[in-house]
Amino acid sequence: MSAPLPDLALRVAVPEDVDLVAALKERVLRRDLEPLVGWDPDRSRARVVEHFSPARTRMILVGGDVAGTVTLRPDGDESWLEMFYLDEQHQGRGIGSAVLRTLLAEVPAERPLRLQVLVGSAARRLYERHGFVAEHDDGIDIWMRRAPGGSAGVTAAS
């Protein structure tokens, strides 16, 4: 029997959260990203600052404390799931799945949802369990897509 989910909430980000998001990115991605392309803390932070959108970003709270972040961004006829970072101490407890289910319910049924995940990341299994299918692998990132309505009607390609 699995343990119950902790006290979990999502709140809309505020501009001051950009530093929390940059720090979460480093804690969550650095170990996997460093062997692939190296780690440049200034470049990493600059990319977060460039792409951070408080209105589209949610801070993941566990017991009232920030445990992660996630962005859901519309783009034309699609949506993108981005900057989904969950602190390691909170991984493997069903929190990522609960957050993902919440966000999937917000995406209109006719819109495909896309994301990128690092090659070798355990998060890929989470996305596959929720209907995402790999479309392209460039050796660093894997582009994944969830078809409209959640069906996995796309075949993997590289």
Coordinates of N, CA, C and O in Angstrom, one line a residue:
M1 N 0.8 -1.2 0.0 CA 0.0 0.0 0.0 C 0.9 1.2 0.0 O 1.8 1.3 0.8
S2 N 0.6 2.2 -0.9 CA 1.4 3.4 -1.0 C 1.0 4.4 0.1 O -0.1 4.4 0.6
A3 N 2.0 5.2 0.5 CA 1.8 6.2 1.5 C 0.9 7.3 0.9 O 0.9 7.6 -0.3
P4 N 0.1 8.0 1.8 CA -0.8 9.0 1.3 C 0.1 10.2 0.8 O 1.2 10.4 1.3
L5 N -0.5 11.0 -0.2 CA 0.2 12.2 -0.6 C 0.3 13.2 0.5 O -0.6 13.3 1.3
P6 N 1.4 13.9 0.5 CA 1.6 14.9 1.5 C 0.7 16.1 1.2 O 0.0 16.1 0.1
D7 N 0.6 17.0 2.1 CA -0.2 18.3 1.9 C 0.4 19.0 0.7 O 1.4 19.6 0.8
L8 N -0.3 18.9 -0.4 CA 0.1 19.4 -1.7 C -0.7 20.5 -2.2 O -2.0 20.4 -2.2
A9 N -0.1 21.6 -2.7 CA -0.9 22.7 -3.3 C -0.1 23.3 -4.4 O 1.2 23.2 -4.5
L10 N -0.7 24.0 -5.3 CA -0.1 24.8 -6.3 C -0.5 26.3 -6.1 O -1.6 26.5 -5.8
R11 N 0.5 27.1 -6.3 CA 0.2 28.6 -6.3 C 0.8 29.2 -7.5 O 1.8 28.8 -8.0
V12 N 0.1 30.3 -8.0 CA 0.7 31.0 -9.1 C 2.0 31.7 -8.7 O 2.1 32.2 -7.6
A13 N 3.0 31.6 -9.6 CA 4.3 32.2 -9.3 C 4.1 33.7 -9.3 O 3.2 34.3 -9.9
V14 N 5.1 34.4 -8.6 CA 5.2 35.8 -8.6 C 6.6 36.1 -9.1 O 7.5 35.2 -9.2
P15 N 6.8 37.3 -9.6 CA 8.2 37.7 -10.2 C 9.3 37.3 -9.3 O 10.4 36.9 -9.8
E16 N 9.2 37.5 -8.0 CA 10.3 37.2 -7.1 C 10.6 35.7 -7.0 O 11.7 35.3 -6.5
D17 N 9.8 34.8 -7.6 CA 10.1 33.4 -7.6 C 11.2 33.0 -8.5 O 11.6 31.8 -8.5
V18 N 11.6 33.9 -9.4 CA 12.6 33.5 -10.4 C 13.8 32.9 -9.8 O 14.4 32.0 -10.3
D19 N 14.3 33.4 -8.7 CA 15.5 32.9 -8.0 C 15.2 31.4 -7.5 O 16.1 30.6 -7.6
L20 N 14.0 31.2 -7.0 CA 13.7 29.8 -6.5 C 13.7 28.9 -7.7 O 14.1 27.7 -7.6
V21 N 13.1 29.3 -8.8 CA 13.1 28.5 -10.0 C 14.5 28.2 -10.5 O 14.8 27.0 -10.8
A22 N 15.3 29.2 -10.6 CA 16.7 28.9 -11.0 C 17.4 28.0 -10.1 O 18.2 27.1 -10.5
A23 N 17.2 28.1 -8.8 CA 17.9 27.2 -7.8 C 17.3 25.8 -7.9 O 18.1 24.8 -7.8
L24 N 16.0 25.7 -8.1 CA 15.4 24.3 -8.3 C 16.0 23.7 -9.6 O 16.3 22.5 -9.6
K25 N 16.1 24.4 -10.7 CA 16.7 23.9 -11.9 C 18.1 23.3 -11.6 O 18.4 22.2 -12.1
E26 N 18.9 24.0 -10.9 CA 20.2 23.6 -10.6 C 20.2 22.3 -9.8 O 20.9 21.3 -10.1
R27 N 19.4 22.3 -8.7 CA 19.3 21.1 -7.9 C 18.8 19.9 -8.6 O 19.2 18.7 -8.4
V28 N 17.8 20.1 -9.5 CA 17.2 19.0 -10.2 C 17.9 18.5 -11.5 O 18.0 17.3 -11.7
L29 N 18.5 19.4 -12.2 CA 19.0 19.1 -13.5 C 20.6 19.0 -13.6 O 21.1 18.3 -14.5
R30 N 21.2 19.6 -12.7 CA 22.7 19.7 -12.9 C 23.4 18.4 -13.0 O 24.2 18.1 -13.9
R31 N 23.0 17.4 -12.1 CA 23.7 16.1 -12.1 C 23.5 15.4 -13.5 O 24.4 14.7 -14.0
D32 N 22.3 15.5 -14.1 CA 22.0 14.9 -15.4 C 22.6 15.7 -16.5 O 23.0 15.1 -17.6
L33 N 22.6 17.0 -16.4 CA 23.0 17.8 -17.6 C 24.5 18.0 -17.7 O 25.0 18.0 -18.8
E34 N 25.2 18.0 -16.6 CA 26.6 18.2 -16.6 C 27.4 17.2 -17.5 O 28.2 17.6 -18.3
P35 N 27.1 15.9 -17.4 CA 27.8 15.0 -18.3 C 27.4 15.1 -19.8 O 28.2 14.8 -20.7
L36 N 26.2 15.7 -20.1 CA 25.8 15.8 -21.4 C 26.4 17.0 -22.1 O 26.9 16.9 -23.3
V37 N 26.3 18.2 -21.5 CA 26.8 19.4 -22.1 C 27.6 20.3 -21.2 O 28.0 21.4 -21.6
G38 N 27.9 19.8 -20.0 CA 28.5 20.7 -19.0 C 27.5 21.5 -18.3 O 26.3 21.5 -18.6
W39 N 28.0 22.3 -17.3 CA 27.1 23.1 -16.5 C 27.7 24.5 -16.4 O 28.8 24.7 -15.9
D40 N 27.0 25.5 -16.8 CA 27.4 26.9 -16.7 C 26.3 27.6 -15.9 O 25.2 27.8 -16.4
P41 N 26.5 27.9 -14.6 CA 25.5 28.4 -13.7 C 24.9 29.8 -14.3 O 23.7 30.0 -14.1
D42 N 25.8 30.6 -14.8 CA 25.3 31.9 -15.4 C 24.3 31.7 -16.6 O 23.3 32.3 -16.7
R43 N 24.7 30.8 -17.4 CA 23.9 30.5 -18.6 C 22.6 29.8 -18.2 O 21.5 30.2 -18.7
S44 N 22.6 28.9 -17.2 CA 21.4 28.3 -16.7 C 20.5 29.3 -16.1 O 19.3 29.3 -16.4
R45 N 21.0 30.2 -15.3 CA 20.1 31.2 -14.7 C 19.6 32.1 -15.7 O 18.4 32.5 -15.7
A46 N 20.4 32.5 -16.7 CA 19.9 33.4 -17.8 C 18.8 32.8 -18.6 O 17.8 33.5 -18.9
R47 N 18.8 31.5 -18.8 CA 17.8 30.8 -19.5 C 16.5 30.8 -18.7 O 15.4 31.0 -19.3
V48 N 16.6 30.6 -17.4 CA 15.4 30.6 -16.5 C 14.8 32.0 -16.6 O 13.6 32.2 -16.8
V49 N 15.6 33.1 -16.4 CA 15.1 34.4 -16.4 C 14.4 34.7 -17.8 O 13.4 35.3 -17.8
E50 N 15.0 34.3 -18.9 CA 14.5 34.6 -20.2 C 13.1 33.9 -20.4 O 12.2 34.5 -21.0
H51 N 12.9 32.7 -19.9 CA 11.7 31.9 -20.1 C 10.7 32.0 -19.0 O 9.6 31.4 -19.1
F52 N 11.0 32.6 -17.9 CA 10.2 32.6 -16.7 C 8.9 33.5 -16.9 O 9.1 34.6 -17.3
S53 N 7.8 32.9 -16.8 CA 6.5 33.6 -16.9 C 5.7 33.4 -15.7 O 5.0 32.3 -15.6
P54 N 5.7 34.3 -14.7 CA 4.9 34.1 -13.5 C 3.4 33.7 -13.7 O 2.9 32.9 -13.1
A55 N 2.8 34.4 -14.7 CA 1.4 34.1 -15.0 C 1.1 32.7 -15.4 O 0.0 32.1 -15.2
R56 N 2.1 32.0 -16.0 CA 1.9 30.6 -16.5 C 2.7 29.6 -15.6 O 2.6 28.4 -15.9
T57 N 3.3 30.0 -14.6 CA 4.1 29.1 -13.7 C 3.4 28.9 -12.4 O 2.9 29.8 -11.8
R58 N 3.5 27.7 -11.9 CA 3.0 27.4 -10.6 C 4.1 26.9 -9.7 O 5.0 26.2 -10.2
M59 N 4.1 27.3 -8.5 CA 5.0 26.8 -7.5 C 4.3 25.6 -6.8 O 3.2 25.7 -6.4
I60 N 5.0 24.5 -6.7 CA 4.5 23.3 -6.1 C 4.9 23.4 -4.6 O 6.0 23.4 -4.3
L61 N 3.8 23.4 -3.8 CA 4.0 23.5 -2.3 C 3.7 22.1 -1.7 O 2.7 21.5 -2.0
V62 N 4.6 21.7 -0.8 CA 4.4 20.5 0.0 C 4.5 21.0 1.5 O 5.6 21.5 1.9
G63 N 3.4 20.8 2.2 CA 3.4 21.3 3.6 C 3.7 22.8 3.7 O 4.2 23.2 4.7
G64 N 3.3 23.5 2.6 CA 3.5 25.0 2.6 C 4.8 25.4 2.1 O 5.0 26.6 1.9
D65 N 5.8 24.5 1.9 CA 7.1 24.9 1.5 C 7.2 24.6 0.0 O 6.7 23.6 -0.5
V66 N 8.0 25.4 -0.7 CA 8.2 25.3 -2.2 C 9.0 24.0 -2.4 O 10.2 23.9 -1.9
A67 N 8.5 23.1 -3.1 CA 9.1 21.8 -3.4 C 9.4 21.7 -4.9 O 10.1 20.8 -5.3
G68 N 8.8 22.6 -5.7 CA 9.0 22.4 -7.2 C 8.3 23.6 -7.9 O 7.8 24.5 -7.3
T69 N 8.4 23.4 -9.2 CA 7.8 24.4 -10.1 C 7.4 23.7 -11.4 O 8.0 22.7 -11.8
V70 N 6.4 24.3 -12.1 CA 6.0 23.8 -13.4 C 5.4 25.0 -14.2 O 4.7 25.8 -13.6
T71 N 5.6 25.0 -15.5 CA 5.0 26.0 -16.4 C 4.2 25.3 -17.4 O 4.6 24.3 -18.0
L72 N 3.0 25.8 -17.7 CA 2.1 25.3 -18.8 C 1.9 26.5 -19.7 O 1.3 27.5 -19.3
R73 N 2.5 26.4 -20.9 CA 2.5 27.6 -21.8 C 1.8 27.2 -23.1 O 2.1 26.3 -23.8
P74 N 0.7 28.0 -23.5 CA 0.1 27.8 -24.8 C 1.0 28.3 -25.9 O 1.8 29.2 -25.7
D75 N 1.0 27.6 -27.1 CA 1.8 28.0 -28.2 C 1.0 27.6 -29.5 O 1.1 26.4 -29.9
G76 N 0.3 28.6 -30.1 CA -0.5 28.2 -31.2 C -1.6 27.3 -30.9 O -2.3 27.5 -29.9
D77 N -1.6 26.1 -31.6 CA -2.6 25.1 -31.4 C -2.2 24.1 -30.3 O -2.9 23.1 -30.2
E78 N -1.0 24.3 -29.7 CA -0.5 23.3 -28.8 C -0.3 24.0 -27.4 O -0.4 25.2 -27.3
S79 N 0.1 23.2 -26.5 CA 0.6 23.7 -25.2 C 1.9 23.0 -24.9 O 2.2 21.9 -25.4
W80 N 2.7 23.7 -24.1 CA 4.0 23.1 -23.7 C 4.1 23.0 -22.2 O 3.7 24.0 -21.5
L81 N 4.6 21.9 -21.7 CA 4.9 21.7 -20.3 C 6.4 22.0 -20.1 O 7.2 21.3 -20.8
E82 N 6.7 23.0 -19.3 CA 8.1 23.4 -19.2 C 8.5 23.6 -17.7 O 7.7 23.7 -16.9
M83 N 9.8 23.6 -17.5 CA 10.4 23.9 -16.2 C 9.7 23.1 -15.1 O 9.3 23.7 -14.0
F84 N 9.5 21.8 -15.3 CA 8.8 21.0 -14.3 C 10.0 20.4 -13.4 O 10.6 19.4 -13.8
Y85 N 10.3 21.1 -12.4 CA 11.3 20.7 -11.5 C 10.8 20.4 -10.1 O 10.0 21.2 -9.5
L86 N 11.1 19.2 -9.6 CA 10.6 18.8 -8.3 C 11.8 18.3 -7.5 O 12.6 17.5 -7.9
D87 N 12.1 19.0 -6.4 CA 13.2 18.7 -5.5 C 13.3 17.2 -5.3 O 12.3 16.5 -5.1
E88 N 14.5 16.7 -5.3 CA 14.8 15.2 -5.2 C 14.1 14.6 -4.0 O 13.6 13.5 -4.1
Q89 N 14.1 15.3 -2.9 CA 13.5 14.7 -1.7 C 12.0 14.5 -1.8 O 11.5 13.7 -1.0
H90 N 11.4 15.1 -2.8 CA 10.0 14.9 -3.0 C 9.6 14.0 -4.2 O 8.5 13.7 -4.5
Q91 N 10.7 13.5 -4.9 CA 10.4 12.6 -6.0 C 10.1 11.2 -5.6 O 10.5 10.8 -4.5
G92 N 9.4 10.5 -6.4 CA 9.0 9.1 -6.1 C 8.0 8.9 -5.0 O 7.8 7.9 -4.5
R93 N 7.2 10.0 -4.8 CA 6.2 10.0 -3.7 C 4.8 10.2 -4.3 O 3.8 10.4 -3.6
G94 N 4.7 10.3 -5.7 CA 3.4 10.5 -6.3 C 3.1 12.0 -6.5 O 2.0 12.3 -7.1
I95 N 4.0 12.9 -6.1 CA 3.7 14.3 -6.2 C 3.7 14.7 -7.7 O 2.8 15.5 -8.1
G96 N 4.7 14.3 -8.4 CA 4.8 14.6 -9.8 C 3.6 14.2 -10.6 O 3.0 14.9 -11.4
S97 N 3.1 13.0 -10.3 CA 1.9 12.5 -11.0 C 0.7 13.3 -10.6 O -0.1 13.6 -11.5
A98 N 0.6 13.7 -9.4 CA -0.6 14.5 -8.9 C -0.6 15.8 -9.6 O -1.6 16.3 -10.1
V99 N 0.6 16.5 -9.7 CA 0.7 17.8 -10.3 C 0.4 17.6 -11.8 O -0.3 18.4 -12.4
L100 N 1.0 16.6 -12.5 CA 0.7 16.4 -13.9 C -0.7 16.1 -14.2 O -1.3 16.7 -15.2
R101 N -1.4 15.4 -13.4 CA -2.9 15.1 -13.6 C -3.6 16.4 -13.5 O -4.5 16.7 -14.3
T102 N -3.3 17.3 -12.6 CA -3.9 18.6 -12.4 C -3.7 19.4 -13.7 O -4.7 20.0 -14.2
L103 N -2.5 19.5 -14.2 CA -2.2 20.3 -15.4 C -2.9 19.7 -16.6 O -3.4 20.4 -17.5
L104 N -2.9 18.4 -16.7 CA -3.5 17.7 -17.9 C -5.0 18.0 -18.0 O -5.6 18.2 -19.0
A105 N -5.6 18.2 -16.8 CA -7.1 18.5 -16.7 C -7.3 19.9 -17.2 O -8.5 20.3 -17.6
E106 N -6.3 20.8 -17.2 CA -6.5 22.2 -17.6 C -6.2 22.4 -19.1 O -6.6 23.4 -19.7
V107 N -5.6 21.4 -19.8 CA -5.4 21.5 -21.2 C -6.6 21.1 -22.0 O -7.1 20.0 -21.8
P108 N -7.1 22.0 -22.9 CA -8.3 21.7 -23.7 C -8.1 20.3 -24.4 O -7.0 20.1 -24.9
A109 N -9.1 19.5 -24.4 CA -9.0 18.2 -25.0 C -8.5 18.1 -26.4 O -7.9 17.2 -26.8
E110 N -8.7 19.2 -27.2 CA -8.3 19.2 -28.6 C -6.9 19.6 -28.8 O -6.4 19.6 -29.9
R111 N -6.2 20.0 -27.7 CA -4.8 20.5 -27.8 C -3.8 19.5 -27.5 O -3.8 18.8 -26.4
P112 N -2.8 19.2 -28.4 CA -1.7 18.4 -28.0 C -0.8 19.1 -27.0 O -0.8 20.3 -26.9
L113 N -0.1 18.3 -26.2 CA 0.8 18.8 -25.2 C 2.2 18.3 -25.5 O 2.3 17.1 -25.7
R114 N 3.1 19.2 -25.4 CA 4.5 18.9 -25.8 C 5.4 19.2 -24.6 O 5.1 20.0 -23.7
L115 N 6.6 18.5 -24.6 CA 7.6 18.8 -23.6 C 9.0 18.3 -24.1 O 9.0 17.5 -25.0
Q116 N 10.0 18.7 -23.4 CA 11.4 18.1 -23.6 C 11.8 17.6 -22.3 O 11.6 18.2 -21.2
V117 N 12.5 16.4 -22.3 CA 13.1 15.8 -21.1 C 14.5 15.4 -21.5 O 14.8 15.0 -22.6
L118 N 15.4 15.5 -20.5 CA 16.8 15.1 -20.8 C 16.9 13.6 -21.0 O 16.2 12.8 -20.4
V119 N 17.8 13.3 -21.9 CA 18.1 11.9 -22.2 C 18.6 11.3 -20.8 O 19.3 11.9 -20.1
G120 N 18.0 10.1 -20.5 CA 18.4 9.4 -19.3 C 17.7 9.9 -18.0 O 17.8 9.3 -17.0
S121 N 16.8 10.9 -18.1 CA 16.1 11.3 -17.0 C 15.0 10.3 -16.6 O 14.2 9.8 -17.4
A122 N 14.8 10.1 -15.3 CA 13.8 9.2 -14.8 C 12.4 9.8 -15.0 O 11.4 9.1 -15.0
A123 N 12.3 11.1 -15.2 CA 11.0 11.8 -15.5 C 10.4 11.3 -16.8 O 9.2 11.3 -16.9
R124 N 11.2 10.8 -17.7 CA 10.6 10.2 -18.9 C 9.5 9.2 -18.6 O 8.5 9.1 -19.3
R125 N 9.8 8.3 -17.6 CA 8.8 7.3 -17.3 C 7.5 7.9 -16.8 O 6.4 7.4 -17.1
L126 N 7.6 9.0 -16.0 CA 6.4 9.7 -15.5 C 5.6 10.1 -16.7 O 4.4 9.9 -16.8
Y127 N 6.2 10.8 -17.7 CA 5.5 11.3 -18.8 C 4.9 10.2 -19.7 O 3.8 10.3 -20.2
E128 N 5.6 9.1 -19.9 CA 5.1 8.0 -20.6 C 3.9 7.4 -20.0 O 2.9 7.0 -20.6
R129 N 3.9 7.3 -18.6 CA 2.7 6.8 -17.9 C 1.5 7.7 -18.1 O 0.3 7.2 -17.9
H130 N 1.7 8.9 -18.5 CA 0.6 9.9 -18.7 C 0.3 10.1 -20.2 O -0.3 11.1 -20.5
G131 N 0.7 9.2 -21.0 CA 0.4 9.3 -22.5 C 1.3 10.0 -23.4 O 1.0 10.2 -24.6
F132 N 2.5 10.4 -22.9 CA 3.4 11.1 -23.8 C 4.2 10.1 -24.5 O 4.6 9.0 -24.0
V133 N 4.5 10.4 -25.8 CA 5.3 9.5 -26.6 C 6.5 10.3 -27.2 O 6.4 11.4 -27.6
A134 N 7.6 9.6 -27.2 CA 8.8 10.3 -27.7 C 8.7 10.5 -29.2 O 8.3 9.5 -30.0
E135 N 9.0 11.7 -29.7 CA 9.0 12.0 -31.1 C 10.4 12.1 -31.7 O 10.6 11.8 -32.9
H136 N 11.3 12.7 -30.9 CA 12.7 13.0 -31.4 C 13.7 13.0 -30.3 O 13.3 13.4 -29.2
D137 N 14.8 12.4 -30.5 CA 15.9 12.4 -29.6 C 17.2 12.9 -30.2 O 17.6 12.4 -31.2
D138 N 17.7 14.0 -29.7 CA 18.9 14.6 -30.3 C 20.2 14.2 -29.5 O 21.3 14.8 -29.7
G139 N 20.1 13.3 -28.6 CA 21.2 12.9 -27.8 C 21.3 13.7 -26.5 O 22.1 13.3 -25.6
I140 N 20.6 14.8 -26.4 CA 20.6 15.6 -25.1 C 19.2 15.6 -24.6 O 18.9 15.4 -23.5
D141 N 18.3 16.0 -25.5 CA 16.8 16.1 -25.1 C 16.0 15.1 -25.9 O 16.4 14.8 -27.1
I142 N 14.9 14.8 -25.3 CA 13.9 14.0 -26.0 C 12.6 14.8 -26.1 O 12.2 15.3 -25.0
W143 N 12.1 15.1 -27.3 CA 10.9 15.8 -27.4 C 9.8 14.8 -27.4 O 9.8 13.8 -28.1
M144 N 8.8 15.1 -26.5 CA 7.7 14.2 -26.3 C 6.4 14.9 -26.6 O 6.3 16.1 -26.4
R145 N 5.3 14.1 -27.0 CA 4.0 14.7 -27.3 C 2.9 13.8 -26.7 O 3.0 12.6 -26.8
R146 N 1.9 14.5 -26.2 CA 0.7 13.8 -25.8 C -0.4 14.3 -26.7 O -0.7 15.5 -26.8
A147 N -1.0 13.3 -27.4 CA -2.0 13.7 -28.4 C -3.2 14.3 -27.8 O -3.5 14.0 -26.6
P148 N -4.0 15.0 -28.6 CA -5.2 15.6 -28.0 C -6.1 14.5 -27.4 O -6.2 13.4 -27.9
G149 N -6.7 14.8 -26.3 CA -7.5 13.8 -25.6 C -6.7 12.8 -24.8 O -7.2 11.9 -24.1
G150 N -5.4 12.9 -24.8 CA -4.5 12.0 -24.0 C -4.2 10.7 -24.7 O -3.4 9.9 -24.1
S151 N -4.6 10.4 -25.9 CA -4.3 9.1 -26.5 C -2.9 9.2 -27.0 O -2.4 10.2 -27.3
A152 N -2.2 8.1 -27.0 CA -0.8 8.0 -27.4 C -0.8 7.6 -28.9 O -0.3 6.5 -29.3
G153 N -1.4 8.4 -29.8 CA -1.5 8.1 -31.2 C -0.3 8.5 -32.0 O -0.4 8.6 -33.2
V154 N 0.8 8.6 -31.4 CA 2.0 9.1 -32.1 C 3.1 8.0 -32.0 O 3.2 7.4 -30.9
T155 N 3.8 7.7 -33.0 CA 4.9 6.7 -32.9 C 6.2 7.4 -32.6 O 6.4 8.5 -33.1
A156 N 7.1 6.7 -31.9 CA 8.4 7.3 -31.6 C 9.2 7.3 -32.9 O 9.2 6.5 -33.7
A157 N 10.0 8.4 -32.9 CA 10.9 8.6 -34.0 C 12.2 9.2 -33.5 O 12.2 9.9 -32.5
S158 N 13.3 9.0 -34.2 CA 14.5 9.6 -33.7 C 15.2 10.4 -34.8 O 14.8 10.5 -35.8

